[in-house]
Structures are given as structure tokens and as C-alpha cells.
PDB file of C-alpha atoms and ligand atoms in Angstrom:
ATOM      1  CA  MET A   1      26.927 -53.840 -10.819  1.00 37.00           C
ATOM      2  CA  PRO A   2      24.415 -53.396 -13.568  1.00 39.00           C
ATOM      3  CA  VAL A   3      26.367 -50.413 -14.809  1.00 39.00           C
ATOM      4  CA  LEU A   4      29.557 -52.400 -14.956  1.00 37.00           C
ATOM      5  CA  GLY A   5      27.784 -55.301 -16.638  1.00 35.00           C
ATOM      6  CA  CYS A   6      26.327 -52.943 -19.215  1.00 34.00           C
ATOM      7  CA  PHE A   7      29.724 -51.398 -20.010  1.00 35.00           C
ATOM      8  CA  LEU A   8      31.407 -54.891 -20.410  1.00 35.00           C
ATOM      9  CA  ALA A   9      28.723 -55.975 -22.744  1.00 36.00           C
ATOM     10  CA  ALA A  10      29.226 -52.839 -24.828  1.00 36.00           C
ATOM     11  CA  ALA A  11      32.993 -53.395 -24.842  1.00 36.00           C
ATOM     12  CA  VAL A  12      32.512 -56.917 -26.216  1.00 37.00           C
ATOM     13  CA  LEU A  13      29.950 -55.906 -28.859  1.00 37.00           C
ATOM     14  CA  VAL A  14      31.293 -52.588 -30.257  1.00 37.00           C
ATOM     15  CA  PRO A  15      34.431 -52.300 -32.504  1.00 38.00           C
ATOM     16  CA  ALA A  16      37.556 -50.856 -30.911  1.00 39.00           C
ATOM     17  CA  SER A  17      37.072 -47.589 -32.712  1.00 39.00           C
ATOM     18  CA  ALA A  18      33.645 -46.871 -31.104  1.00 39.00           C
ATOM     19  CA  SER A  19      33.467 -43.931 -28.780  1.00 39.00           C
ATOM     20  CA  ALA A  20      32.079 -45.829 -25.773  1.00 39.00           C
ATOM     21  CA  ALA A  21      34.836 -45.808 -23.026  1.00 41.00           C
ATOM     22  CA  PRO A  22      35.269 -46.449 -19.354  1.00 42.00           C
ATOM     23  CA  GLY A  23      34.130 -43.392 -17.398  1.00 42.00           C
ATOM     24  CA  SER A  24      31.883 -42.240 -20.215  1.00 43.00           C
ATOM     25  CA  SER A  25      29.261 -39.633 -18.879  1.00 44.00           C
ATOM     26  CA  ASP A  26      26.675 -42.182 -20.016  1.00 51.00           C
ATOM     27  CA  PHE A  27      27.410 -44.098 -16.872  1.00 53.00           C
ATOM     28  CA  ALA A  28      28.350 -41.285 -14.478  1.00 60.00           C
ATOM     29  CA  PRO A  29      25.981 -39.616 -11.998  1.00 77.00           C
ATOM     30  CA  CYS A  30      25.287 -35.932 -12.500  1.00 85.00           C
ATOM     31  CA  ALA A  31      25.696 -33.284  -9.775  1.00 86.00           C
ATOM     32  CA  SER A  32      22.379 -31.793  -8.706  1.00 91.00           C
ATOM     33  CA  PRO A  33      22.728 -28.192  -7.397  1.00 95.00           C
ATOM     34  CA  VAL A  34      20.317 -26.939  -4.822  1.00 98.00           C
ATOM     35  CA  VAL A  35      18.344 -23.825  -5.943  1.00 98.00           C
ATOM     36  CA  ALA A  36      16.444 -21.765  -3.349  1.00 98.00           C
ATOM     37  CA  LEU A  37      13.356 -19.999  -4.655  1.00 98.00           C
ATOM     38  CA  ASP A  38      12.028 -16.951  -2.770  1.00 98.00           C
ATOM     39  CA  PRO A  39       8.390 -16.194  -3.816  1.00 98.00           C
ATOM     40  CA  GLY A  40       8.204 -12.526  -3.086  1.00 94.00           C
ATOM     41  CA  HIS A  41       6.445 -10.764  -0.215  1.00 96.00           C
ATOM     42  CA  ASN A  42       5.187 -11.890   3.173  1.00 96.00           C
ATOM     43  CA  PRO A  43       1.441 -12.415   3.825  1.00 96.00           C
ATOM     44  CA  VAL A  44       1.604 -10.271   7.049  1.00 97.00           C
ATOM     45  CA  LYS A  45       3.615  -7.192   7.771  1.00 96.00           C
ATOM     46  CA  ILE A  46       7.014  -7.861   9.405  1.00 97.00           C
ATOM     47  CA  ASP A  47       8.749  -4.907  10.924  1.00 96.00           C
ATOM     48  CA  SER A  48      11.653  -6.127  13.021  1.00 97.00           C
ATOM     49  CA  PHE A  49      15.464  -6.103  13.190  1.00 98.00           C
ATOM     50  CA  ASP A  50      17.615  -8.929  11.867  1.00 98.00           C
ATOM     51  CA  PRO A  51      19.126 -10.525  14.963  1.00 97.00           C
ATOM     52  CA  VAL A  52      22.466 -11.052  13.115  1.00 97.00           C
ATOM     53  CA  THR A  53      23.213  -7.717  11.482  1.00 96.00           C
ATOM     54  CA  GLY A  54      20.728  -5.289  13.063  1.00 96.00           C
ATOM     55  CA  ALA A  55      19.317  -4.390   9.660  1.00 98.00           C
ATOM     56  CA  ALA A  56      15.604  -3.464   9.539  1.00 97.00           C
ATOM     57  CA  GLN A  57      13.747  -6.342   7.867  1.00 97.00           C
ATOM     58  CA  ILE A  58      10.431  -4.869   6.786  1.00 97.00           C
ATOM     59  CA  ASP A  59       8.214  -6.826   4.503  1.00 96.00           C
ATOM     60  CA  TYR A  60       4.465  -6.599   3.705  1.00 96.00           C
ATOM     61  CA  PRO A  61       1.809  -8.140   1.607  1.00 97.00           C
ATOM     62  CA  ASN A  62       1.392  -6.711  -1.872  1.00 97.00           C
ATOM     63  CA  GLY A  63      -1.880  -7.778  -3.275  1.00 97.00           C
ATOM     64  CA  ALA A  64      -1.795  -9.667  -6.598  1.00 98.00           C
ATOM     65  CA  GLU A  65       1.956  -9.928  -6.552  1.00 98.00           C
ATOM     66  CA  ASP A  66       1.869 -12.563  -3.750  1.00 98.00           C
ATOM     67  CA  GLY A  67      -0.139 -15.125  -5.607  1.00 98.00           C
ATOM     68  CA  ASN A  68       1.506 -14.285  -9.036  1.00 98.00           C
ATOM     69  CA  VAL A  69       5.031 -14.805  -7.894  1.00 98.00           C
ATOM     70  CA  PHE A  70       4.134 -17.949  -5.895  1.00 98.00           C
ATOM     71  CA  ALA A  71       2.669 -19.463  -9.031  1.00 98.00           C
ATOM     72  CA  VAL A  72       5.895 -18.561 -10.880  1.00 98.00           C
ATOM     73  CA  ALA A  73       8.022 -20.128  -8.192  1.00 98.00           C
ATOM     74  CA  GLN A  74       5.909 -23.385  -8.318  1.00 98.00           C
ATOM     75  CA  ARG A  75       6.304 -23.440 -12.155  1.00 98.00           C
ATOM     76  CA  VAL A  76      10.119 -22.868 -11.911  1.00 98.00           C
ATOM     77  CA  ALA A  77      10.378 -25.504  -9.197  1.00 98.00           C
ATOM     78  CA  ALA A  78       8.555 -28.107 -11.297  1.00 98.00           C
ATOM     79  CA  THR A  79      10.706 -27.319 -14.315  1.00 98.00           C
ATOM     80  CA  LEU A  80      14.032 -27.471 -12.500  1.00 98.00           C
ATOM     81  CA  ARG A  81      13.150 -30.601 -10.628  1.00 97.00           C
ATOM     82  CA  GLY A  82      12.264 -32.284 -13.976  1.00 96.00           C
ATOM     83  CA  ARG A  83      15.710 -31.312 -15.178  1.00 95.00           C
ATOM     84  CA  GLY A  84      17.426 -32.919 -12.153  1.00 94.00           C
ATOM     85  CA  TYR A  85      17.897 -29.897  -9.868  1.00 96.00           C
ATOM     86  CA  ARG A  86      17.108 -29.948  -6.129  1.00 97.00           C
ATOM     87  CA  VAL A  87      14.735 -27.025  -5.178  1.00 98.00           C
ATOM     88  CA  VAL A  88      13.796 -25.552  -1.876  1.00 98.00           C
ATOM     89  CA  LEU A  89      10.902 -23.033  -1.734  1.00 98.00           C
ATOM     90  CA  LEU A  90      11.772 -20.397   1.040  1.00 98.00           C
ATOM     91  CA  LYS A  91       8.011 -19.820   1.593  1.00 96.00           C
ATOM     92  CA  THR A  92       6.052 -22.940   1.261  1.00 94.00           C
ATOM     93  CA  SER A  93       2.653 -21.423   0.728  1.00 97.00           C
ATOM     94  CA  VAL A  94       1.300 -17.894  -0.085  1.00 97.00           C
ATOM     95  CA  ARG A  95       0.098 -17.670   3.469  1.00 97.00           C
ATOM     96  CA  GLU A  96       3.313 -18.747   5.266  1.00 97.00           C
ATOM     97  CA  SER A  97       4.949 -15.855   7.166  1.00 97.00           C
ATOM     98  CA  VAL A  98       8.818 -16.031   7.049  1.00 98.00           C
ATOM     99  CA  SER A  99      11.139 -13.149   7.730  1.00 98.00           C
ATOM    100  CA  TYR A 100      14.087 -12.329   5.353  1.00 98.00           C
ATOM    101  CA  ARG A 101      16.469 -13.880   7.914  1.00 98.00           C
ATOM    102  CA  GLY A 102      14.304 -16.995   8.120  1.00 98.00           C
ATOM    103  CA  ARG A 103      14.385 -17.408   4.433  1.00 98.00           C
ATOM    104  CA  VAL A 104      18.245 -16.914   4.267  1.00 98.00           C
ATOM    105  CA  THR A 105      18.603 -19.540   6.956  1.00 98.00           C
ATOM    106  CA  ARG A 106      16.448 -21.971   5.139  1.00 98.00           C
ATOM    107  CA  ALA A 107      18.587 -21.489   1.934  1.00 98.00           C
ATOM    108  CA  GLU A 108      21.776 -21.980   3.892  1.00 98.00           C
ATOM    109  CA  ARG A 109      20.526 -25.146   5.669  1.00 98.00           C
ATOM    110  CA  ALA A 110      19.549 -26.560   2.299  1.00 98.00           C
ATOM    111  CA  GLY A 111      23.046 -25.912   0.939  1.00 98.00           C
ATOM    112  CA  ALA A 112      21.706 -23.700  -1.816  1.00 98.00           C
ATOM    113  CA  ALA A 113      24.142 -22.720  -4.579  1.00 98.00           C
ATOM    114  CA  LEU A 114      21.909 -19.987  -5.652  1.00 98.00           C
ATOM    115  CA  GLY A 115      19.011 -17.964  -4.187  1.00 98.00           C
ATOM    116  CA  VAL A 116      16.396 -16.533  -6.525  1.00 99.00           C
ATOM    117  CA  SER A 117      13.931 -13.894  -5.329  1.00 98.00           C
ATOM    118  CA  ILE A 118      10.887 -13.540  -7.583  1.00 98.00           C
ATOM    119  CA  HIS A 119       8.940 -10.249  -7.685  1.00 98.00           C
ATOM    120  CA  THR A 120       6.826  -8.213  -9.980  1.00 98.00           C
ATOM    121  CA  SER A 121       6.681  -4.418 -10.211  1.00 98.00           C
ATOM    122  CA  PRO A 122       5.146  -2.255 -12.970  1.00 98.00           C
ATOM    123  CA  GLY A 123       7.690  -1.237 -15.602  1.00 97.00           C
ATOM    124  CA  VAL A 124      10.760  -2.829 -13.743  1.00 98.00           C
ATOM    125  CA  ASN A 125      12.582  -5.592 -15.576  1.00 98.00           C
ATOM    126  CA  ALA A 126      15.854  -6.218 -13.779  1.00 98.00           C
ATOM    127  CA  VAL A 127      18.077  -8.643 -11.834  1.00 98.00           C
ATOM    128  CA  PHE A 128      19.748  -7.194  -8.851  1.00 98.00           C
ATOM    129  CA  PRO A 129      23.034  -8.844  -7.903  1.00 98.00           C
ATOM    130  CA  GLN A 130      25.108  -8.730  -4.664  1.00 98.00           C
ATOM    131  CA  ARG A 131      28.093  -6.466  -5.114  1.00 98.00           C
ATOM    132  CA  VAL A 132      30.908  -5.454  -2.793  1.00 98.00           C
ATOM    133  CA  GLY A 133      30.104  -2.099  -1.319  1.00 98.00           C
ATOM    134  CA  LEU A 134      26.341  -2.175  -1.851  1.00 98.00           C
ATOM    135  CA  TYR A 135      24.558  -1.293   1.432  1.00 98.00           C
ATOM    136  CA  ARG A 136      21.477  -0.374   3.401  1.00 98.00           C
ATOM    137  CA  SER A 137      21.440   2.242   6.167  1.00 98.00           C
ATOM    138  CA  GLY A 138      18.975   3.520   8.655  1.00 97.00           C
ATOM    139  CA  ALA A 139      18.168   3.655  12.414  1.00 96.00           C
ATOM    140  CA  GLY A 140      19.271   0.517  14.191  1.00 95.00           C
ATOM    141  CA  PRO A 141      17.553  -1.272  17.122  1.00 94.00           C
ATOM    142  CA  ASP A 142      19.088   1.245  19.537  1.00 95.00           C
ATOM    143  CA  GLY A 143      17.808   4.222  17.343  1.00 95.00           C
ATOM    144  CA  LYS A 144      21.337   5.098  16.281  1.00 96.00           C
ATOM    145  CA  PRO A 145      22.380   5.273  12.612  1.00 97.00           C
ATOM    146  CA  ARG A 146      23.605   1.962  11.220  1.00 97.00           C
ATOM    147  CA  ARG A 147      24.981   1.069   7.843  1.00 98.00           C
ATOM    148  CA  ILE A 148      25.309  -2.592   6.663  1.00 98.00           C
ATOM    149  CA  VAL A 149      27.662  -3.212   3.722  1.00 98.00           C
ATOM    150  CA  PHE A 150      27.966  -6.181   1.559  1.00 98.00           C
ATOM    151  CA  THR A 151      31.574  -7.376   1.689  1.00 98.00           C
ATOM    152  CA  ASN A 152      31.905 -10.981   0.527  1.00 98.00           C
ATOM    153  CA  ALA A 153      33.827 -10.851  -2.797  1.00 98.00           C
ATOM    154  CA  ALA A 154      33.429 -14.447  -3.668  1.00 98.00           C
ATOM    155  CA  THR A 155      29.708 -14.452  -3.158  1.00 98.00           C
ATOM    156  CA  ALA A 156      29.487 -11.173  -5.124  1.00 98.00           C
ATOM    157  CA  ALA A 157      31.394 -12.616  -8.122  1.00 98.00           C
ATOM    158  CA  ALA A 158      29.237 -15.578  -8.348  1.00 98.00           C
ATOM    159  CA  SER A 159      26.076 -13.497  -7.902  1.00 98.00           C
ATOM    160  CA  GLU A 160      27.130 -11.155 -10.748  1.00 98.00           C
ATOM    161  CA  ARG A 161      27.742 -14.121 -13.103  1.00 98.00           C
ATOM    162  CA  TYR A 162      24.356 -15.802 -12.217  1.00 98.00           C
ATOM    163  CA  ALA A 163      22.512 -12.467 -12.535  1.00 98.00           C
ATOM    164  CA  GLN A 164      24.038 -11.855 -15.979  1.00 98.00           C
ATOM    165  CA  ALA A 165      22.932 -15.422 -17.116  1.00 98.00           C
ATOM    166  CA  MET A 166      19.505 -14.920 -15.569  1.00 98.00           C
ATOM    167  CA  ALA A 167      19.033 -11.571 -17.213  1.00 98.00           C
ATOM    168  CA  ALA A 168      20.098 -12.930 -20.623  1.00 98.00           C
ATOM    169  CA  ALA A 169      17.758 -15.910 -20.445  1.00 98.00           C
ATOM    170  CA  ARG A 170      14.871 -13.686 -19.153  1.00 98.00           C
ATOM    171  CA  SER A 171      15.425 -11.156 -22.026  1.00 98.00           C
ATOM    172  CA  ARG A 172      15.007 -13.971 -24.605  1.00 98.00           C
ATOM    173  CA  ALA A 173      11.940 -15.503 -22.832  1.00 98.00           C
ATOM    174  CA  GLU A 174      10.226 -12.216 -22.066  1.00 98.00           C
ATOM    175  CA  GLY A 175      10.932 -10.399 -25.254  1.00 97.00           C
ATOM    176  CA  HIS A 176      12.369  -7.200 -23.673  1.00 98.00           C
ATOM    177  CA  ARG A 177      15.656  -6.143 -22.196  1.00 98.00           C
ATOM    178  CA  VAL A 178      16.246  -7.262 -18.592  1.00 98.00           C
ATOM    179  CA  ALA A 179      19.028  -5.222 -16.941  1.00 98.00           C
ATOM    180  CA  VAL A 180      21.630  -6.232 -14.298  1.00 98.00           C
ATOM    181  CA  ARG A 181      21.854  -3.278 -11.891  1.00 98.00           C
ATOM    182  CA  LYS A 182      21.793  -2.130  -8.352  1.00 97.00           C
ATOM    183  CA  ASN A 183      18.495  -1.131  -6.827  1.00 97.00           C
ATOM    184  CA  ASN A 184      17.539   2.206  -5.230  1.00 95.00           C
ATOM    185  CA  PHE A 185      15.579   2.326  -1.945  1.00 95.00           C
ATOM    186  CA  GLY A 186      15.945   6.019  -1.540  1.00 93.00           C
ATOM    187  CA  GLY A 187      12.720   7.838  -0.502  1.00 92.00           C
ATOM    188  CA  ARG A 188      10.952   4.656   0.567  1.00 92.00           C
ATOM    189  CA  ALA A 189      10.823   5.096   4.306  1.00 91.00           C
ATOM    190  CA  PRO A 190      10.303   3.238   6.562  1.00 91.00           C
ATOM    191  CA  LEU A 191      12.508   1.008   4.416  1.00 95.00           C
ATOM    192  CA  TRP A 192      16.192   1.673   5.012  1.00 97.00           C
ATOM    193  CA  ALA A 193      17.942   3.718   2.267  1.00 97.00           C
ATOM    194  CA  GLY A 194      20.478   2.048  -0.016  1.00 98.00           C
ATOM    195  CA  ASN A 195      20.911  -0.042  -3.121  1.00 98.00           C
ATOM    196  CA  ILE A 196      20.598  -3.788  -2.293  1.00 98.00           C
ATOM    197  CA  PRO A 197      17.505  -5.787  -1.284  1.00 98.00           C
ATOM    198  CA  ILE A 198      17.685  -6.762   2.441  1.00 98.00           C
ATOM    199  CA  ILE A 199      17.432 -10.504   1.700  1.00 98.00           C
ATOM    200  CA  SER A 200      20.492 -10.324  -0.692  1.00 98.00           C
ATOM    201  CA  LEU A 201      22.366  -8.299   1.914  1.00 98.00           C
ATOM    202  CA  LEU A 202      21.665 -10.883   4.644  1.00 98.00           C
ATOM    203  CA  ALA A 203      22.708 -13.848   2.338  1.00 98.00           C
ATOM    204  CA  THR A 204      26.378 -13.186   2.901  1.00 98.00           C
ATOM    205  CA  ASN A 205      27.563 -16.606   1.757  1.00 98.00           C
ATOM    206  CA  THR A 206      24.807 -17.585  -0.726  1.00 98.00           C
ATOM    207  CA  PRO A 207      24.945 -16.023  -4.272  1.00 98.00           C
ATOM    208  CA  TRP A 208      21.600 -14.347  -4.842  1.00 98.00           C
ATOM    209  CA  ALA A 209      19.707 -13.135  -7.937  1.00 98.00           C
ATOM    210  CA  TYR A 210      16.750 -10.837  -7.139  1.00 98.00           C
ATOM    211  CA  ASN A 211      14.321 -10.540  -9.940  1.00 98.00           C
ATOM    212  CA  GLU A 212      11.680  -7.912 -10.868  1.00 98.00           C
ATOM    213  CA  PHE A 213       9.274  -8.256 -13.712  1.00 98.00           C
ATOM    214  CA  GLY A 214       6.889  -5.782 -15.206  1.00 98.00           C
ATOM    215  CA  PRO A 215       5.484  -6.718 -18.621  1.00 97.00           C
ATOM    216  CA  ALA A 216       4.206  -4.199 -21.200  1.00 95.00           C
ATOM    217  CA  GLY A 217       0.828  -2.631 -20.320  1.00 95.00           C
ATOM    218  CA  GLY A 218       1.693  -1.641 -16.725  1.00 96.00           C
ATOM    219  CA  ALA A 219       0.943  -4.859 -14.794  1.00 98.00           C
ATOM    220  CA  GLY A 220       2.979  -5.980 -11.811  1.00 97.00           C
ATOM    221  CA  GLY A 221       3.075  -5.472  -8.114  1.00 97.00           C
ATOM    222  CA  SER A 222      -0.411  -5.179  -6.768  1.00 97.00           C
ATOM    223  CA  ILE A 223      -1.751  -5.115 -10.378  1.00 97.00           C
ATOM    224  CA  PRO A 224      -2.274  -8.706 -11.595  1.00 98.00           C
ATOM    225  CA  VAL A 225      -0.046 -10.083 -14.276  1.00 98.00           C
ATOM    226  CA  GLY A 226      -1.681 -12.314 -16.898  1.00 98.00           C
ATOM    227  CA  PRO A 227      -0.903 -16.029 -17.321  1.00 98.00           C
ATOM    228  CA  ALA A 228       1.096 -15.730 -20.518  1.00 98.00           C
ATOM    229  CA  ALA A 229       3.416 -13.108 -19.104  1.00 98.00           C
ATOM    230  CA  LEU A 230       3.834 -15.161 -15.905  1.00 98.00           C
ATOM    231  CA  ALA A 231       4.620 -18.231 -17.984  1.00 98.00           C
ATOM    232  CA  ALA A 232       7.293 -16.272 -19.911  1.00 98.00           C
ATOM    233  CA  TYR A 233       8.811 -15.019 -16.632  1.00 98.00           C
ATOM    234  CA  ALA A 234       8.912 -18.541 -15.224  1.00 98.00           C
ATOM    235  CA  ARG A 235      10.586 -19.767 -18.395  1.00 98.00           C
ATOM    236  CA  GLY A 236      13.208 -17.051 -18.316  1.00 98.00           C
ATOM    237  CA  ILE A 237      14.049 -17.796 -14.698  1.00 98.00           C
ATOM    238  CA  SER A 238      14.260 -21.536 -15.305  1.00 98.00           C
ATOM    239  CA  ASP A 239      16.491 -21.103 -18.338  1.00 98.00           C
ATOM    240  CA  GLY A 240      18.595 -18.681 -16.320  1.00 98.00           C
ATOM    241  CA  VAL A 241      19.195 -21.102 -13.565  1.00 98.00           C
ATOM    242  CA  VAL A 242      20.171 -23.791 -16.112  1.00 97.00           C
ATOM    243  CA  ALA A 243      22.612 -21.349 -17.774  1.00 97.00           C
ATOM    244  CA  ALA A 244      24.004 -20.153 -14.473  1.00 97.00           C
ATOM    245  CA  LEU A 245      24.351 -23.508 -12.790  1.00 96.00           C
ATOM    246  CA  PRO A 246      24.634 -26.223 -15.607  1.00 93.00           C
ATOM    247  CA  ARG A 247      24.474 -29.727 -14.227  1.00 90.00           C
ATOM    248  CA  ARG A 248      27.898 -31.301 -14.344  1.00 83.00           C
ATOM    249  CA  CYS A 249      28.140 -34.977 -15.128  1.00 83.00           C
ATOM    250  CA  GLY A 250      31.075 -37.307 -14.850  1.00 69.00           C
TER     251      GLY A 250
HETATM  252 ZN1   ZN B 301       7.905  -7.265  -4.712  1.00 74.29          ZN
END
């Protein structure tokens, strides 16, 4: 009732030509998309098979990267919550162990409109989208060759849009070009070969943007990234989410 009362008062007080009108966005609630943030590597080695697809889900701690990307995720979460987004962290502390499937399940249960993986790697400035036909292949649980292909066209189309928005925002914030491209896992055994991160491959129904950041000077991965560069990375990701998923009001 306070909203209605407010509008009636305005209707009485302003001239007929004023822009205030019933249904104005000033009075309407805004949609609050759920964004799932995935802060990089696992604190202990995981070497298992995804129970749904049979894909090898291998993850491992990576030194300074673990704390660096968790700090970035916390900063992004605070920024987005301040702007009215709902945020779920897929790893709730640096020390929490959660498999790729566990993270995807958390994103799905939260109803995430977008999953954002946050990594650092020396010299790599990219956003990896989901695309139809991207794959991973290797020996399955039974030891036989297995190939898992990404096939959800609707998820892929959204992922591509969001990745482009994220890369553009990151390019501005970080001051270098951030590319949207497929990955390359060739020659990285025991990781399966292929061209899409495992977490993005498992997130069949959740658009995903997987980020790598490597500022000038060679930092990233196990080499610590400085606070100013991490702040720029966080700003780019936050701006990218807002550009990808603008809050709709009215
Ligand atoms: Zn990483």
C-alpha cells in the first residue's frame, strides 16, 4: 500500500504532462539474476570420474592461484550483491574441497543464470565459452576410450554472448585484449585431451564463462598476482556480468 499511496500523491501533485505514470519502473521490483562464481582450483587433488558423464574430473591445488582467485571471487560477489544480484560461491572457502560435478550441482540448485570460473595463468587472457561440438576425450572408468561432446545449442548461444560481454568488459578494465576462444588441453596428461574446461562441459544447462588472467610481467597460476592487477580482474568480471545479465526492472 505505501507504493500505491505514493503514486496517488504524485498524481495529485504533478501536472498532467509530467512523466510519472502508473507502472513506472520507479515503483516496480527488479529481477535479480543468480550468478555462480567458481573460484579456481581445489585445495586437494581430485582424480575421479564424473558419475553422470564418465568424464575424468581431475583438479589440484595450484599455489598462489588458489588464494588469488578466491579473493577476486569475494570482491566480485560483494560488488554484484551491492548492485542487486544474487551470488552463490561454488567453493565457500579456499580450503573447501568440491569436485567439478559438485560445483555444477550447486550452480544448478541455486538456479544460476550464469556460471563464472575464475583462474589465473601466466600470459593467458581469455574467456572460454561453451560451444556445440567442443569436447574432451580420454580413457573412461572402464579403461576404454570415451569422448564427451557439448551439444546444448541454447546454453552454448547464451554462453557465447556472455563470454563476449565478459571479454569486452575485462579488456577495458585490465588494459589488454581478452580473447574469446576455445581452450587446448592437448599434451596435458593425465588431463583428458580436448578444447573445453571440464566444468563447462558438465554444465550442460547453465551458461558458463571460464576466465583466465595473466597480467604483464608473467604473474599468474602459482606465481602470485599483485593486488592492483587482481582488483582490475575483479572489476572486469563484475562489469562483464552486469553487461551480460543487466537487471530488468518493470
Ligand atoms: Zn587455474
